[in-house]
Amino acid sequence: RAALMATLLLGGTLFQRGGSSVNALGAAAVVILLLDPLALFGLSFQLSFAAVLGILLFHERIVASLTVLLPRRLRCKAADGLLSLFALTLAAQSLTVPLLAGGFGELSIAGLATNLGAVPLVFVVVACGMVSLLASFMWTAGAASLAATAGGALDLVVLLSHALSSLPLAVVDVPAFHPGVWILYLACIVYLSATPGRMRQKLFLLSLLVVTAVVGGLFALPSPPERLRVTFFDVGQGDAALVEIPGQLPWLIDAGPGDAKMNSGTQVILPALRAAGINRLRAIVITHPDNDHAGGAPTVIESVSVDSVYVACAWSDRGDAGRVLSAARARDAGVRDIRAGERFDCGSLARFYVLSPPPDDCEPSNNNSVVLLLVYGTTRFLFTGDAEADAERRMITRYDAFLRADVLKVGHHGSTTSTTPGFAVKVKPKHAVISAGRNNRFNHPRQEILTRLRLVGAEIHRTDIEGAIIFESDGHQVRKLQWNR
């Protein structure tokens, strides 16, 4: 986008033709969409073009408005520069706020301050990087120094971002507003920027519209589903599933991986909960304490109200298990060890059965994963965690035909250690869901598991290919919902 705009504007200058930045932005969008029409639906495309359009339309007007509010005694070149940078951030966010709120369920307040330092630093990065590239053909030592300067400036951007994002209220949650609320918001932005009038009158109207938007948004929160809905999240090489039961609080089964590079709780689960208007869970079930199932749980527990946390076997207070237990204790969420034979009733139609691990003493492991069977009317969903062959044999012996399920969450991401032939025949699923990371190093799911599932008549669904996978049940039939990634 930036390269296309620069090329068009420089080309206009070269041919002595006056250019419009807004027209250049539009032309860049057209070129990109001709090359990749689906880019229109990508959040990165939308954010990039909305931010630049906001700057082009509103930056100068916001500067003028803020200058009027600045006392004369404070006006100087330094203050004008800071004011311009602050206005740049406001202008960029003016059109991206609805996209950020809808895409992530939160807004960054710290970003307003971060950009005051980050924008000049990024200018240093770009300038030094470009000069370094050109100088590398003639002056290697100088190019290396310039590249090091660009690298140092980037490090400062990262440090500044981390420091400010750790402050209280650095990020605020945004409820899932009705689209009409955002239309009202954008109309307000246009009014403030494009119409004449006193600033106090404008701010009064802005405040009135914001209050109206918030109240309207609260009443427009998504209503709970009228049917059972099970969402298998795309959390890479890990597991996480949300169970929404009509008239009941939702359950979360596993919470995906969480580490310094990627946290499923922050990046996947919490935005989905906010979008659905969910701020309380009846339970989080962590099938076993491996990071790919438990890593995202602390973030979720810290961010929403959780009545109970269910685990199995004796968890230690170290590693991912310790972080989950600490988060649950800090939020007064009850932690309980659940075993085969227990049952949880959720209204008149829904019931969870715990099928594994057995009641004996055990250590947390794949084979001692919590296995849950959800029965809703006559439809059945089987969640197997990472249960392997030994656990499957135990369940076949104890439950036999009771293992039948319409939807099977395939054990251990489609590894050959799970979904033995006998287990696949007993479950005989109509739908088999495999939660695995794209191009994962374990080569999951294995081809023999895919073949085995097809032989028992299962339709296979994979998060590494389809993204999140959603099923609905009316108590009689299960159907897969279609959605755009």
Short mmCIF file of C-alpha atoms in Angstrom, two decimals:
data_model
loop_
_atom_site.label_atom_id
_atom_site.label_comp_id
_atom_site.label_asym_id
_atom_site.label_seq_id
_atom_site.Cartn_x
_atom_site.Cartn_y
_atom_site.Cartn_z
CA ARG A 1 0.00 0.00 0.00
CA ALA A 2 2.74 2.48 0.98
CA ALA A 3 4.89 1.55 -2.01
CA LEU A 4 2.01 1.96 -4.46
CA MET A 5 1.00 5.32 -3.01
CA ALA A 6 4.58 6.61 -3.10
CA THR A 7 5.00 5.43 -6.70
CA LEU A 8 1.81 7.16 -7.83
CA LEU A 9 2.60 10.44 -6.05
CA LEU A 10 6.21 10.53 -7.24
CA GLY A 11 5.08 9.64 -10.75
CA GLY A 12 2.67 12.56 -10.70
CA THR A 13 5.46 14.90 -9.58
CA LEU A 14 7.76 13.57 -12.31
CA PHE A 15 5.17 14.30 -15.00
CA GLN A 16 4.25 17.64 -13.42
CA ARG A 17 0.74 16.50 -12.62
CA GLY A 18 -0.82 17.53 -9.34
CA GLY A 19 -1.73 14.52 -7.24
CA SER A 20 -4.28 13.80 -4.54
CA SER A 21 -3.23 11.60 -1.63
CA VAL A 22 -6.79 10.31 -1.23
CA ASN A 23 -6.92 9.38 -4.93
CA ALA A 24 -3.52 7.67 -4.61
CA LEU A 25 -4.83 5.70 -1.64
CA GLY A 26 -7.89 4.64 -3.64
CA ALA A 27 -5.77 3.66 -6.64
CA ALA A 28 -3.48 1.60 -4.39
CA ALA A 29 -6.54 -0.21 -2.99
CA VAL A 30 -7.81 -0.96 -6.50
CA VAL A 31 -4.44 -2.40 -7.58
CA ILE A 32 -4.19 -4.62 -4.48
CA LEU A 33 -7.76 -5.87 -4.89
CA LEU A 34 -7.21 -6.64 -8.57
CA LEU A 35 -4.26 -8.81 -7.54
CA ASP A 36 -6.06 -10.33 -4.54
CA PRO A 37 -9.82 -9.63 -4.29
CA LEU A 38 -10.10 -11.48 -0.95
CA ALA A 39 -7.74 -8.95 0.64
CA LEU A 40 -10.81 -6.73 1.10
CA PHE A 41 -11.98 -9.05 3.88
CA GLY A 42 -8.59 -9.14 5.64
CA LEU A 43 -8.30 -7.08 8.82
CA SER A 44 -4.75 -5.98 7.91
CA PHE A 45 -5.99 -4.45 4.62
CA GLN A 46 -8.91 -2.76 6.36
CA LEU A 47 -6.79 -1.35 9.20
CA SER A 48 -4.04 -0.10 6.90
CA PHE A 49 -6.32 1.78 4.53
CA ALA A 50 -8.66 3.06 7.28
CA ALA A 51 -5.72 4.46 9.27
CA VAL A 52 -4.22 6.27 6.29
CA LEU A 53 -7.62 7.58 5.17
CA GLY A 54 -8.23 8.88 8.69
CA ILE A 55 -4.89 10.70 8.65
CA LEU A 56 -5.50 12.22 5.22
CA LEU A 57 -9.02 13.41 6.06
CA PHE A 58 -8.76 14.49 9.67
CA HIS A 59 -5.17 15.18 10.73
CA GLU A 60 -5.08 18.88 9.87
CA ARG A 61 -8.56 19.47 11.25
CA ILE A 62 -7.71 17.76 14.55
CA VAL A 63 -4.50 19.82 14.80
CA ALA A 64 -6.50 23.01 14.30
CA SER A 65 -9.07 21.99 16.91
CA LEU A 66 -6.44 21.03 19.49
CA THR A 67 -4.46 24.23 18.87
CA VAL A 68 -7.53 26.29 19.79
CA LEU A 69 -7.72 24.44 23.12
CA LEU A 70 -3.99 24.90 23.88
CA PRO A 71 -3.28 27.96 26.10
CA ARG A 72 -1.17 30.63 24.37
CA ARG A 73 1.58 30.47 27.00
CA LEU A 74 2.22 26.81 26.15
CA ARG A 75 2.50 27.28 22.40
CA CYS A 76 5.98 26.66 21.01
CA LYS A 77 7.61 24.52 18.32
CA ALA A 78 8.04 21.55 20.69
CA ALA A 79 4.40 21.75 21.81
CA ASP A 80 3.24 22.09 18.20
CA GLY A 81 5.26 19.00 17.27
CA LEU A 82 3.78 16.91 20.09
CA LEU A 83 0.34 18.20 19.21
CA SER A 84 0.80 17.16 15.61
CA LEU A 85 1.96 13.67 16.63
CA PHE A 86 -0.97 13.27 19.00
CA ALA A 87 -3.36 14.45 16.28
CA LEU A 88 -1.77 11.94 13.89
CA THR A 89 -2.66 9.09 16.27
CA LEU A 90 -6.19 10.39 16.82
CA ALA A 91 -6.74 10.76 13.10
CA ALA A 92 -5.50 7.24 12.38
CA GLN A 93 -7.64 5.73 15.14
CA SER A 94 -10.73 7.71 14.20
CA LEU A 95 -11.59 5.22 11.45
CA THR A 96 -9.89 2.12 12.88
CA VAL A 97 -11.69 2.08 16.24
CA PRO A 98 -14.71 0.08 14.93
CA LEU A 99 -12.37 -2.40 13.22
CA LEU A 100 -10.19 -2.85 16.31
CA ALA A 101 -13.19 -3.20 18.61
CA GLY A 102 -14.90 -5.67 16.34
CA GLY A 103 -11.75 -7.66 15.58
CA PHE A 104 -10.21 -7.81 19.06
CA GLY A 105 -12.90 -6.73 21.51
CA GLU A 106 -10.58 -4.15 23.06
CA LEU A 107 -8.99 -0.77 22.44
CA SER A 108 -5.52 0.46 23.33
CA ILE A 109 -5.42 3.64 25.39
CA ALA A 110 -1.64 3.33 25.82
CA GLY A 111 -1.30 3.52 22.03
CA LEU A 112 -2.06 7.24 22.11
CA ALA A 113 1.02 7.83 24.26
CA THR A 114 3.12 5.14 22.58
CA ASN A 115 2.84 6.79 19.18
CA LEU A 116 4.28 10.04 20.51
CA GLY A 117 7.59 8.24 20.81
CA ALA A 118 7.11 5.47 18.25
CA VAL A 119 6.37 7.68 15.22
CA PRO A 120 9.70 9.58 15.35
CA LEU A 121 11.55 6.33 16.05
CA VAL A 122 9.92 4.59 13.10
CA PHE A 123 10.96 7.54 10.91
CA VAL A 124 14.54 6.90 12.05
CA VAL A 125 14.13 3.19 11.25
CA VAL A 126 12.84 3.84 7.73
CA ALA A 127 15.31 6.61 6.92
CA CYS A 128 18.38 4.75 8.24
CA GLY A 129 17.22 1.50 6.69
CA MET A 130 16.80 3.00 3.21
CA VAL A 131 20.11 4.90 3.33
CA SER A 132 21.85 1.80 4.68
CA LEU A 133 20.55 -0.25 1.76
CA LEU A 134 21.82 2.30 -0.76
CA ALA A 135 25.15 2.76 1.03
CA SER A 136 25.81 -0.99 1.21
CA PHE A 137 26.96 -0.95 -2.43
CA MET A 138 29.67 1.64 -1.76
CA TRP A 139 30.43 1.95 1.97
CA THR A 140 29.99 -1.24 3.97
CA ALA A 141 31.07 0.15 7.34
CA GLY A 142 28.74 3.14 7.09
CA ALA A 143 25.86 0.94 5.95
CA ALA A 144 26.41 -1.33 8.95
CA SER A 145 26.33 1.65 11.33
CA LEU A 146 23.11 2.93 9.81
CA ALA A 147 21.56 -0.53 9.99
CA ALA A 148 22.57 -0.79 13.65
CA THR A 149 20.93 2.59 14.30
CA ALA A 150 17.72 1.36 12.67
CA GLY A 151 17.86 -1.81 14.78
CA GLY A 152 18.39 0.20 17.96
CA ALA A 153 15.43 2.43 17.14
CA LEU A 154 13.26 -0.65 16.60
CA ASP A 155 14.36 -2.03 19.98
CA LEU A 156 13.32 1.25 21.59
CA VAL A 157 9.90 1.02 19.93
CA VAL A 158 9.43 -2.46 21.40
CA LEU A 159 10.62 -1.40 24.86
CA LEU A 160 8.35 1.63 24.84
CA SER A 161 5.37 -0.45 23.75
CA HIS A 162 5.95 -3.07 26.45
CA ALA A 163 6.45 -0.44 29.17
CA LEU A 164 3.27 1.50 28.37
CA SER A 165 1.14 -1.57 27.69
CA SER A 166 1.87 -2.86 31.21
CA LEU A 167 0.32 0.24 32.82
CA PRO A 168 -3.17 0.03 34.39
CA LEU A 169 -5.99 0.70 31.91
CA ALA A 170 -3.54 0.46 29.01
CA VAL A 171 -6.19 -1.59 27.22
CA VAL A 172 -9.94 -1.41 27.75
CA ASP A 173 -12.49 -4.04 26.82
CA VAL A 174 -15.18 -3.01 24.35
CA PRO A 175 -18.58 -4.72 24.26
CA ALA A 176 -19.92 -6.14 21.03
CA PHE A 177 -21.88 -3.13 19.81
CA HIS A 178 -24.56 -3.29 17.14
CA PRO A 179 -23.33 -2.12 13.69
CA GLY A 180 -25.74 0.82 13.94
CA VAL A 181 -23.75 2.10 16.92
CA TRP A 182 -20.59 2.22 14.85
CA ILE A 183 -22.39 4.00 12.01
CA LEU A 184 -23.46 6.60 14.57
CA TYR A 185 -19.86 6.83 15.76
CA LEU A 186 -18.50 7.44 12.26
CA ALA A 187 -21.21 10.03 11.60
CA CYS A 188 -20.11 11.79 14.77
CA ILE A 189 -16.48 11.79 13.62
CA VAL A 190 -17.44 13.29 10.28
CA TYR A 191 -19.57 15.94 11.99
CA LEU A 192 -16.78 16.98 14.36
CA SER A 193 -14.25 17.23 11.57
CA ALA A 194 -16.23 18.64 8.66
CA THR A 195 -18.73 21.11 10.06
CA PRO A 196 -18.17 24.62 11.44
CA GLY A 197 -19.19 25.55 14.97
CA ARG A 198 -17.89 26.12 18.46
CA MET A 199 -15.77 23.40 20.03
CA ARG A 200 -17.84 23.28 23.23
CA GLN A 201 -21.01 22.61 21.28
CA LYS A 202 -19.29 19.89 19.30
CA LEU A 203 -17.87 18.24 22.43
CA PHE A 204 -21.30 18.33 24.08
CA LEU A 205 -22.85 16.62 21.07
CA LEU A 206 -19.98 14.15 20.99
CA SER A 207 -20.52 13.25 24.65
CA LEU A 208 -24.25 12.86 24.06
CA LEU A 209 -23.66 10.56 21.10
CA VAL A 210 -21.08 8.49 22.99
CA VAL A 211 -23.51 7.95 25.88
CA THR A 212 -26.23 7.00 23.38
CA ALA A 213 -23.82 4.60 21.65
CA VAL A 214 -22.79 2.93 24.91
CA VAL A 215 -26.37 2.53 26.14
CA GLY A 216 -27.52 1.33 22.74
CA GLY A 217 -24.57 -1.05 22.55
CA LEU A 218 -25.36 -2.58 25.92
CA PHE A 219 -28.91 -3.28 24.82
CA ALA A 220 -27.65 -4.61 21.51
CA LEU A 221 -25.30 -7.23 22.96
CA PRO A 222 -25.58 -10.58 21.17
CA SER A 223 -28.23 -12.79 22.73
CA PRO A 224 -27.32 -16.32 23.87
CA PRO A 225 -27.87 -18.98 21.21
CA GLU A 226 -31.26 -20.70 21.18
CA ARG A 227 -29.53 -23.96 20.28
CA LEU A 228 -26.49 -25.70 21.66
CA ARG A 229 -23.39 -24.28 20.00
CA VAL A 230 -19.90 -25.78 20.19
CA THR A 231 -16.99 -23.79 18.80
CA PHE A 232 -13.61 -25.45 18.27
CA PHE A 233 -11.16 -22.54 18.19
CA ASP A 234 -8.21 -22.30 15.84
CA VAL A 235 -5.39 -22.05 18.42
CA GLY A 236 -2.63 -23.61 16.35
CA GLN A 237 -1.09 -26.78 17.79
CA GLY A 238 -3.42 -27.03 20.76
CA ASP A 239 -7.01 -27.48 21.91
CA ALA A 240 -9.76 -25.07 22.95
CA ALA A 241 -13.54 -25.45 22.63
CA LEU A 242 -16.41 -23.26 23.84
CA VAL A 243 -19.73 -24.91 24.69
CA GLU A 244 -22.74 -22.55 24.77
CA ILE A 245 -25.86 -24.15 26.25
CA PRO A 246 -29.25 -22.40 25.91
CA GLY A 247 -30.24 -20.84 29.22
CA GLN A 248 -26.97 -21.84 30.91
CA LEU A 249 -23.53 -20.36 31.47
CA PRO A 250 -20.94 -21.48 28.86
CA TRP A 251 -18.17 -24.02 29.43
CA LEU A 252 -14.63 -23.74 28.07
CA ILE A 253 -12.81 -27.02 27.46
CA ASP A 254 -9.05 -26.33 27.30
CA ALA A 255 -7.58 -22.95 26.42
CA GLY A 256 -4.84 -23.56 23.85
CA PRO A 257 -1.14 -22.68 24.14
CA GLY A 258 0.26 -19.63 25.84
CA ASP A 259 3.82 -18.35 25.79
CA ALA A 260 5.80 -15.21 25.04
CA LYS A 261 5.15 -15.48 21.29
CA MET A 262 1.49 -16.50 21.21
CA ASN A 263 -1.21 -16.62 23.86
CA SER A 264 -4.46 -18.23 22.77
CA GLY A 265 -6.30 -16.74 25.74
CA THR A 266 -5.43 -13.18 24.75
CA GLN A 267 -5.44 -13.50 20.98
CA VAL A 268 -8.24 -15.96 20.27
CA ILE A 269 -10.51 -16.91 23.17
CA LEU A 270 -11.08 -13.56 24.91
CA PRO A 271 -11.93 -11.68 21.66
CA ALA A 272 -14.42 -14.44 20.83
CA LEU A 273 -16.00 -14.25 24.29
CA ARG A 274 -16.31 -10.46 24.05
CA ALA A 275 -17.85 -10.68 20.58
CA ALA A 276 -20.44 -13.12 21.96
CA GLY A 277 -21.13 -10.89 24.99
CA ILE A 278 -19.82 -13.57 27.39
CA ASN A 279 -18.28 -12.28 30.62
CA ARG A 280 -18.85 -15.31 32.84
CA LEU A 281 -18.15 -19.03 32.46
CA ARG A 282 -19.65 -21.81 34.51
CA ALA A 283 -16.48 -23.85 34.18
CA ILE A 284 -13.11 -24.17 32.51
CA VAL A 285 -12.05 -27.77 32.07
CA ILE A 286 -8.32 -28.28 31.54
CA THR A 287 -7.94 -31.83 30.27
CA HIS A 288 -4.27 -31.99 31.35
CA PRO A 289 -1.59 -29.43 32.18
CA ASP A 290 0.44 -29.46 28.94
CA ASN A 291 0.98 -25.97 27.54
CA ASP A 292 -0.98 -26.61 24.34
CA HIS A 293 -4.11 -27.15 26.47
CA ALA A 294 -3.45 -25.07 29.59
CA GLY A 295 -1.20 -22.21 28.44
CA GLY A 296 -4.01 -19.77 27.59
CA ALA A 297 -6.10 -20.56 30.68
CA PRO A 298 -4.52 -18.10 33.19
CA THR A 299 -5.33 -15.14 30.93
CA VAL A 300 -8.94 -16.25 30.54
CA ILE A 301 -9.37 -16.85 34.28
CA GLU A 302 -7.91 -13.42 35.06
CA SER A 303 -10.16 -11.66 32.53
CA VAL A 304 -13.64 -13.18 32.95
CA SER A 305 -15.59 -14.53 35.90
CA VAL A 306 -15.17 -18.32 36.19
CA ASP A 307 -17.26 -20.31 38.67
CA SER A 308 -15.15 -23.50 38.63
CA VAL A 309 -11.92 -24.86 37.21
CA TYR A 310 -11.95 -28.63 36.65
CA VAL A 311 -8.73 -30.63 36.36
CA ALA A 312 -7.74 -34.26 36.89
CA CYS A 313 -5.07 -35.92 39.03
CA ALA A 314 -2.62 -34.14 41.32
CA TRP A 315 -1.39 -30.97 39.64
CA SER A 316 1.89 -29.43 40.79
CA ASP A 317 2.37 -25.76 41.63
CA ARG A 318 5.03 -25.35 38.94
CA GLY A 319 5.01 -24.58 35.23
CA ASP A 320 1.74 -24.19 33.33
CA ALA A 321 -0.17 -26.15 35.97
CA GLY A 322 1.04 -23.78 38.68
CA ARG A 323 0.06 -20.71 36.66
CA VAL A 324 -3.46 -22.04 36.15
CA LEU A 325 -3.86 -22.85 39.86
CA SER A 326 -2.46 -19.46 40.92
CA ALA A 327 -4.81 -17.59 38.59
CA ALA A 328 -7.80 -19.60 39.84
CA ARG A 329 -6.93 -18.97 43.51
CA ALA A 330 -6.41 -15.26 42.89
CA ARG A 331 -9.89 -15.01 41.33
CA ASP A 332 -11.57 -17.29 43.92
CA ALA A 333 -12.49 -19.81 41.23
CA GLY A 334 -12.98 -23.22 42.80
CA VAL A 335 -10.49 -25.84 41.56
CA ARG A 336 -11.67 -29.46 41.66
CA ASP A 337 -10.29 -32.81 40.60
CA ILE A 338 -12.93 -34.63 38.52
CA ARG A 339 -12.93 -38.33 37.62
CA ALA A 340 -14.80 -40.95 35.62
CA GLY A 341 -18.34 -41.53 36.87
CA GLU A 342 -19.16 -37.89 37.64
CA ARG A 343 -21.97 -36.03 35.90
CA PHE A 344 -22.88 -32.37 35.49
CA ASP A 345 -26.45 -31.39 34.62
CA CYS A 346 -26.89 -28.21 32.60
CA GLY A 347 -30.61 -27.63 32.26
CA SER A 348 -33.13 -30.21 31.13
CA LEU A 349 -31.47 -31.18 27.84
CA ALA A 350 -27.70 -30.94 28.43
CA ARG A 351 -25.51 -33.18 30.56
CA PHE A 352 -21.74 -33.69 30.80
CA TYR A 353 -20.43 -37.19 31.66
CA VAL A 354 -16.83 -37.61 32.81
CA LEU A 355 -15.46 -40.78 31.19
CA SER A 356 -11.78 -40.55 32.14
CA PRO A 357 -9.43 -40.62 34.04
CA PRO A 358 -10.39 -43.41 36.48
CA PRO A 359 -10.94 -42.65 40.18
CA ASP A 360 -7.59 -44.23 41.21
CA ASP A 361 -4.55 -42.18 42.13
CA CYS A 362 -2.92 -40.84 38.99
CA GLU A 363 -0.36 -38.39 37.63
CA PRO A 364 -1.30 -35.78 35.02
CA SER A 365 -0.52 -37.14 31.56
CA ASN A 366 -1.98 -37.59 28.10
CA ASN A 367 -3.54 -40.93 29.09
CA ASN A 368 -5.07 -39.32 32.16
CA SER A 369 -6.68 -36.48 30.21
CA VAL A 370 -10.19 -35.50 31.21
CA VAL A 371 -12.58 -37.03 28.66
CA LEU A 372 -16.07 -35.51 28.53
CA LEU A 373 -19.20 -36.69 26.77
CA LEU A 374 -21.76 -33.92 26.25
CA VAL A 375 -25.28 -35.21 25.67
CA TYR A 376 -27.81 -32.65 24.40
CA GLY A 377 -31.18 -34.24 23.67
CA THR A 378 -30.27 -37.16 21.44
CA THR A 379 -27.09 -35.55 20.07
CA ARG A 380 -23.64 -36.25 21.52
CA PHE A 381 -20.21 -34.56 21.53
CA LEU A 382 -17.09 -36.38 22.76
CA PHE A 383 -14.08 -34.33 23.93
CA THR A 384 -11.01 -36.54 24.37
CA GLY A 385 -8.14 -34.16 25.18
CA ASP A 386 -4.91 -36.04 24.45
CA ALA A 387 -6.17 -39.43 25.68
CA GLU A 388 -4.12 -42.19 24.09
CA ALA A 389 -4.53 -45.91 23.39
CA ASP A 390 -4.49 -47.08 27.04
CA ALA A 391 -7.23 -44.63 28.01
CA GLU A 392 -9.26 -45.56 24.94
CA ARG A 393 -9.06 -49.27 25.83
CA ARG A 394 -10.23 -48.53 29.39
CA MET A 395 -13.20 -46.55 28.07
CA ILE A 396 -14.15 -49.25 25.53
CA THR A 397 -14.17 -51.85 28.31
CA ARG A 398 -16.24 -49.70 30.67
CA TYR A 399 -18.61 -47.83 28.34
CA ASP A 400 -18.81 -49.81 25.10
CA ALA A 401 -21.72 -48.42 22.99
CA PHE A 402 -22.14 -45.43 25.34
CA LEU A 403 -19.11 -43.91 23.56
CA ARG A 404 -21.14 -43.23 20.40
CA ALA A 405 -20.98 -39.58 19.40
CA ASP A 406 -22.13 -37.35 16.57
CA VAL A 407 -19.04 -35.15 16.92
CA LEU A 408 -15.65 -36.43 18.07
CA LYS A 409 -12.84 -34.09 19.07
CA VAL A 410 -10.05 -36.36 17.81
CA GLY A 411 -7.49 -37.23 20.48
CA HIS A 412 -3.97 -35.80 20.54
CA HIS A 413 -4.37 -33.67 17.40
CA GLY A 414 -4.60 -36.69 15.10
CA SER A 415 -1.51 -38.50 16.40
CA THR A 416 -1.15 -42.26 15.89
CA THR A 417 -1.05 -42.65 19.69
CA SER A 418 -4.81 -42.02 19.76
CA THR A 419 -7.97 -42.95 17.82
CA THR A 420 -7.28 -46.66 17.80
CA PRO A 421 -9.39 -48.77 15.38
CA GLY A 422 -11.55 -50.16 18.18
CA PHE A 423 -12.20 -46.70 19.62
CA ALA A 424 -13.07 -45.22 16.22
CA VAL A 425 -15.56 -48.05 15.59
CA LYS A 426 -17.23 -47.61 19.01
CA VAL A 427 -17.56 -43.82 18.68
CA LYS A 428 -18.50 -43.96 14.97
CA PRO A 429 -18.69 -40.16 14.67
CA LYS A 430 -20.49 -38.32 11.90
CA HIS A 431 -18.04 -35.44 12.31
CA ALA A 432 -14.41 -35.66 13.45
CA VAL A 433 -12.69 -32.42 14.50
CA ILE A 434 -8.89 -32.26 14.50
CA SER A 435 -7.30 -29.29 16.23
CA ALA A 436 -3.75 -28.90 14.94
CA GLY A 437 -1.33 -26.19 13.90
CA ARG A 438 -0.67 -25.45 10.26
CA ASN A 439 2.54 -27.19 9.08
CA ASN A 440 3.24 -28.35 12.64
CA ARG A 441 6.51 -30.13 13.34
CA PHE A 442 4.72 -33.31 14.48
CA ASN A 443 3.08 -33.79 11.08
CA HIS A 444 -0.36 -33.96 12.72
CA PRO A 445 -2.84 -35.24 11.71
CA ARG A 446 -1.36 -38.52 10.50
CA GLN A 447 -2.63 -39.97 7.26
CA GLU A 448 -3.53 -43.34 8.82
CA ILE A 449 -5.78 -41.57 11.35
CA LEU A 450 -7.54 -39.66 8.56
CA THR A 451 -8.07 -42.91 6.66
CA ARG A 452 -9.34 -44.66 9.79
CA LEU A 453 -11.89 -41.92 10.47
CA ARG A 454 -13.13 -41.93 6.89
CA LEU A 455 -13.60 -45.70 7.04
CA VAL A 456 -16.04 -45.35 9.96
CA GLY A 457 -18.01 -42.72 8.00
CA ALA A 458 -16.74 -39.53 9.63
CA GLU A 459 -16.59 -36.20 7.84
CA ILE A 460 -13.23 -34.68 8.81
CA HIS A 461 -12.82 -31.04 9.86
CA ARG A 462 -9.41 -29.48 10.60
CA THR A 463 -8.67 -26.18 12.29
CA ASP A 464 -5.37 -25.88 10.42
CA ILE A 465 -7.33 -25.78 7.16
CA GLU A 466 -10.77 -24.36 8.07
CA GLY A 467 -9.98 -22.16 11.06
CA ALA A 468 -12.57 -22.21 13.85
CA ILE A 469 -15.18 -24.96 13.46
CA ILE A 470 -18.70 -24.39 14.79
CA PHE A 471 -21.53 -26.88 15.31
CA GLU A 472 -25.12 -26.33 16.40
CA SER A 473 -27.60 -28.84 17.79
CA ASP A 474 -31.34 -28.55 18.32
CA GLY A 475 -31.30 -31.70 20.43
CA HIS A 476 -32.14 -33.92 17.46
CA GLN A 477 -29.64 -33.07 14.74
CA VAL A 478 -26.17 -31.59 14.53
CA ARG A 479 -25.23 -29.23 11.75
CA LYS A 480 -21.99 -27.44 10.95
CA LEU A 481 -22.23 -23.67 10.62
CA GLN A 482 -20.53 -21.90 7.76
CA TRP A 483 -18.59 -18.75 8.43
CA ASN A 484 -15.93 -16.59 6.75
CA ARG A 485 -12.43 -16.74 8.24
#
